[in-house]
Amino acid sequence: MIQAAPCTSALLTPPEITSPELKFLLLLLKYPNYRAPIAQLRSHAKSSIAARDRLCKQLCQKGLMGYEDAITRFGLTATGRTLLKLDRSVLPVTPDEKYVMKSCQESSITPGQIHPRVPKDQRQQLIARLADQGLIRITQRQLGDVWITEAGQRFLREDCIPQGNHPVVSWTLLSDYLRFMRQTNERSVMSHANREDASDQTPV
């Protein structure tokens, strides 16, 4: 249903991040797999949605976070409108793609307004494919799930060294960070123990 936004996964050198960016990363630590709908995240009560989305994209550009991008409104292009007037037997689109195009031929719509014959879990991919062909124009997008990447977890674990005299994190965020570090340490100890057990069982 949602398209994943491409993000850098490998970091050659630890990036520099701002206090708001660090706080945004820490907000995700309490969620399973450090992943959550972006609607549940707000660095503070007065922060705007635009500021929140901007922080997410900045962290994605630095390889510390990933996000999903959902198409929320789209319409038919002039090319798509012309194509619909052709003989239906020669249309270079699939039946589902044709339903998507016909659904928005009068005005721009949301994915939920597409003909019910089109499976809901395929609509995002169909819209994106038609947009790539120039048959549909995407007019609005919205961020969906966001998550801390492997590089982001490594940054928090190994390279994050906050400095300054004005702390921006609450006790709750600090508690989540300490829990993250302890879980990382526990996994490391278990992995080391398993390697030792395997070594002991190796025939001489």
CSV table of C-alpha atoms in Angstrom, one decimal:
chain,number,residue,atom,x,y,z
A,1,MET,CA,0.0,0.0,0.0
A,2,ILE,CA,2.9,2.3,0.7
A,3,GLN,CA,6.1,3.0,-1.1
A,4,ALA,CA,9.3,3.0,0.9
A,5,ALA,CA,11.5,6.1,0.5
A,6,PRO,CA,15.1,5.3,-0.5
A,7,CYS,CA,17.6,6.2,2.2
A,8,THR,CA,21.3,5.9,2.7
A,9,SER,CA,22.1,2.7,4.6
A,10,ALA,CA,25.8,2.8,5.0
A,11,LEU,CA,27.7,5.6,6.8
A,12,LEU,CA,31.4,6.1,6.2
A,13,THR,CA,31.7,8.7,9.0
A,14,PRO,CA,29.3,9.4,11.8
A,15,PRO,CA,27.0,12.3,10.8
A,16,GLU,CA,26.5,15.5,12.9
A,17,ILE,CA,22.9,15.9,14.1
A,18,THR,CA,21.0,18.7,15.8
A,19,SER,CA,19.3,18.4,19.2
A,20,PRO,CA,15.8,18.2,17.6
A,21,GLU,CA,17.0,15.4,15.3
A,22,LEU,CA,18.5,13.5,18.3
A,23,LYS,CA,15.3,13.9,20.2
A,24,PHE,CA,13.3,12.6,17.2
A,25,LEU,CA,15.4,9.5,17.0
A,26,LEU,CA,15.0,8.9,20.7
A,27,LEU,CA,11.2,9.1,20.4
A,28,LEU,CA,11.3,5.9,18.3
A,29,LEU,CA,13.2,3.8,20.9
A,30,LYS,CA,10.0,2.8,22.8
A,31,TYR,CA,8.3,1.3,19.8
A,32,PRO,CA,8.7,-2.4,18.6
A,33,ASN,CA,11.6,-2.6,16.1
A,34,TYR,CA,12.0,1.2,16.6
A,35,ARG,CA,9.3,1.7,14.1
A,36,ALA,CA,6.0,3.6,14.4
A,37,PRO,CA,3.4,5.7,12.3
A,38,ILE,CA,4.8,9.2,12.1
A,39,ALA,CA,1.4,10.5,13.2
A,40,GLN,CA,2.3,9.2,16.7
A,41,LEU,CA,5.5,11.2,16.9
A,42,ARG,CA,5.8,14.9,17.9
A,43,SER,CA,9.0,16.2,19.5
A,44,HIS,CA,6.9,18.6,21.5
A,45,ALA,CA,3.3,19.8,21.7
A,46,LYS,CA,3.9,23.0,19.8
A,47,SER,CA,5.9,21.5,16.9
A,48,SER,CA,4.1,21.5,13.5
A,49,ILE,CA,3.5,18.6,11.2
A,50,ALA,CA,5.7,20.3,8.6
A,51,ALA,CA,8.6,20.6,11.1
A,52,ARG,CA,8.1,17.0,12.1
A,53,ASP,CA,8.2,15.8,8.5
A,54,ARG,CA,11.2,17.9,7.8
A,55,LEU,CA,13.1,16.4,10.7
A,56,CYS,CA,12.3,12.9,9.4
A,57,LYS,CA,13.6,13.6,5.9
A,58,GLN,CA,16.7,15.2,7.3
A,59,LEU,CA,17.5,12.1,9.3
A,60,CYS,CA,16.7,10.0,6.3
A,61,GLN,CA,19.2,11.9,4.2
A,62,LYS,CA,21.8,11.2,6.9
A,63,GLY,CA,21.0,7.5,6.7
A,64,LEU,CA,19.8,7.3,10.3
A,65,MET,CA,16.1,6.9,9.6
A,66,GLY,CA,13.8,5.4,7.0
A,67,TYR,CA,10.2,6.3,6.1
A,68,GLU,CA,7.3,5.2,3.9
A,69,ASP,CA,5.7,7.6,1.5
A,70,ALA,CA,1.9,7.2,0.8
A,71,ILE,CA,0.1,8.8,-2.1
A,72,THR,CA,-3.0,10.5,-0.7
A,73,ARG,CA,-4.4,12.4,-3.8
A,74,PHE,CA,-4.0,12.1,-7.5
A,75,GLY,CA,-5.7,13.0,-10.8
A,76,LEU,CA,-5.6,12.1,-14.5
A,77,THR,CA,-3.2,13.8,-16.9
A,78,ALA,CA,-4.1,15.0,-20.3
A,79,THR,CA,-2.2,12.0,-21.7
A,80,GLY,CA,-4.2,9.7,-19.5
A,81,ARG,CA,-7.4,11.3,-20.6
A,82,THR,CA,-6.5,10.9,-24.3
A,83,LEU,CA,-5.6,7.3,-23.7
A,84,LEU,CA,-9.0,6.5,-22.2
A,85,LYS,CA,-10.7,7.6,-25.4
A,86,LEU,CA,-8.9,5.0,-27.4
A,87,ASP,CA,-10.2,1.6,-28.3
A,88,ARG,CA,-10.4,-0.3,-25.0
A,89,SER,CA,-9.1,-3.5,-26.7
A,90,VAL,CA,-5.8,-1.8,-27.4
A,91,LEU,CA,-5.2,0.1,-24.2
A,92,PRO,CA,-1.6,-0.5,-23.0
A,93,VAL,CA,-2.7,-0.8,-19.4
A,94,THR,CA,-4.0,-3.6,-17.2
A,95,PRO,CA,-7.7,-3.9,-16.2
A,96,ASP,CA,-6.9,-2.6,-12.7
A,97,GLU,CA,-4.9,0.3,-14.0
A,98,LYS,CA,-7.8,1.2,-16.3
A,99,TYR,CA,-10.1,1.2,-13.3
A,100,VAL,CA,-7.8,3.6,-11.5
A,101,MET,CA,-7.7,5.9,-14.4
A,102,LYS,CA,-11.4,5.9,-14.9
A,103,SER,CA,-12.0,6.6,-11.2
A,104,CYS,CA,-10.2,9.9,-11.4
A,105,GLN,CA,-11.2,11.1,-14.9
A,106,GLU,CA,-13.6,13.7,-13.5
A,107,SER,CA,-11.5,15.1,-10.8
A,108,SER,CA,-8.6,14.3,-8.4
A,109,ILE,CA,-9.4,11.7,-5.8
A,110,THR,CA,-7.9,9.8,-2.9
A,111,PRO,CA,-6.9,6.1,-3.1
A,112,GLY,CA,-10.0,5.2,-1.1
A,113,GLN,CA,-12.2,6.5,-3.9
A,114,ILE,CA,-10.8,4.1,-6.5
A,115,HIS,CA,-13.3,1.6,-7.9
A,116,PRO,CA,-13.8,-1.2,-5.3
A,117,ARG,CA,-12.8,-3.9,-7.8
A,118,VAL,CA,-9.2,-2.7,-7.4
A,119,PRO,CA,-7.6,-4.4,-4.3
A,120,LYS,CA,-6.7,-1.9,-1.6
A,121,ASP,CA,-3.3,-3.4,-1.0
A,122,GLN,CA,-2.3,-2.8,-4.7
A,123,ARG,CA,-3.6,0.8,-5.2
A,124,GLN,CA,-0.4,2.6,-4.1
A,125,GLN,CA,1.7,0.5,-6.6
A,126,LEU,CA,-0.8,1.0,-9.4
A,127,ILE,CA,-1.0,4.8,-8.9
A,128,ALA,CA,2.8,5.0,-8.8
A,129,ARG,CA,3.2,2.9,-11.9
A,130,LEU,CA,0.7,5.0,-13.8
A,131,ALA,CA,2.4,8.2,-12.6
A,132,ASP,CA,5.7,6.9,-13.9
A,133,GLN,CA,4.1,6.5,-17.3
A,134,GLY,CA,2.8,10.1,-17.2
A,135,LEU,CA,-0.9,9.0,-17.2
A,136,ILE,CA,-1.6,10.1,-13.6
A,137,ARG,CA,-0.4,13.2,-11.7
A,138,ILE,CA,0.2,12.8,-8.0
A,139,THR,CA,-0.9,15.9,-6.2
A,140,GLN,CA,-0.4,15.0,-2.5
A,141,ARG,CA,1.8,12.6,-0.5
A,142,GLN,CA,1.9,11.8,3.2
A,143,LEU,CA,4.5,10.1,5.4
A,144,GLY,CA,3.5,6.8,6.9
A,145,ASP,CA,5.7,4.6,9.1
A,146,VAL,CA,9.1,5.8,10.1
A,147,TRP,CA,11.9,3.7,11.7
A,148,ILE,CA,15.5,3.9,12.8
A,149,THR,CA,17.8,2.2,10.3
A,150,GLU,CA,20.6,-0.2,11.2
A,151,ALA,CA,23.0,2.7,10.7
A,152,GLY,CA,20.9,4.8,13.0
A,153,GLN,CA,21.0,2.2,15.7
A,154,ARG,CA,24.7,1.9,15.4
A,155,PHE,CA,25.0,5.7,15.6
A,156,LEU,CA,23.0,5.8,18.9
A,157,ARG,CA,25.0,2.8,20.2
A,158,GLU,CA,28.6,3.8,19.3
A,159,ASP,CA,28.9,7.4,18.0
A,160,CYS,CA,26.3,9.5,19.8
A,161,ILE,CA,28.0,12.0,22.1
A,162,PRO,CA,25.7,14.8,23.0
A,163,GLN,CA,27.3,18.0,24.4
A,164,GLY,CA,26.1,21.3,25.8
A,165,ASN,CA,24.5,22.8,28.9
A,166,HIS,CA,20.8,22.7,27.8
A,167,PRO,CA,19.5,19.1,27.8
A,168,VAL,CA,16.6,18.6,25.4
A,169,VAL,CA,15.6,15.1,26.5
A,170,SER,CA,13.1,14.1,29.2
A,171,TRP,CA,13.7,11.4,31.8
A,172,THR,CA,11.4,9.2,29.8
A,173,LEU,CA,13.5,9.5,26.7
A,174,LEU,CA,16.7,8.9,28.7
A,175,SER,CA,15.1,5.8,30.2
A,176,ASP,CA,14.2,4.5,26.7
A,177,TYR,CA,17.8,5.2,25.6
A,178,LEU,CA,19.3,3.3,28.6
A,179,ARG,CA,16.9,0.4,27.9
A,180,PHE,CA,18.1,0.4,24.2
A,181,MET,CA,21.7,0.3,25.3
A,182,ARG,CA,21.1,-2.6,27.8
A,183,GLN,CA,19.2,-4.6,25.2
A,184,THR,CA,22.1,-4.1,22.8
A,185,ASN,CA,24.6,-5.2,25.5
A,186,GLU,CA,22.5,-8.3,26.4
A,187,ARG,CA,22.4,-9.3,22.7
A,188,SER,CA,26.1,-8.9,22.4
A,189,VAL,CA,26.8,-11.1,25.5
A,190,MET,CA,24.4,-13.8,24.3
A,191,SER,CA,26.0,-13.8,20.9
A,192,HIS,CA,29.5,-14.1,22.4
A,193,ALA,CA,28.3,-17.0,24.7
A,194,ASN,CA,26.7,-18.8,21.7
A,195,ARG,CA,30.0,-18.5,19.8
A,196,GLU,CA,31.9,-20.0,22.8
A,197,ASP,CA,29.5,-22.9,23.0
A,198,ALA,CA,29.8,-23.6,19.4
A,199,SER,CA,33.6,-23.5,19.7
A,200,ASP,CA,33.5,-25.9,22.7
A,201,GLN,CA,31.5,-28.4,20.6
A,202,THR,CA,33.8,-28.4,17.7
A,203,PRO,CA,35.6,-31.7,17.4
A,204,VAL,CA,39.4,-31.6,17.9
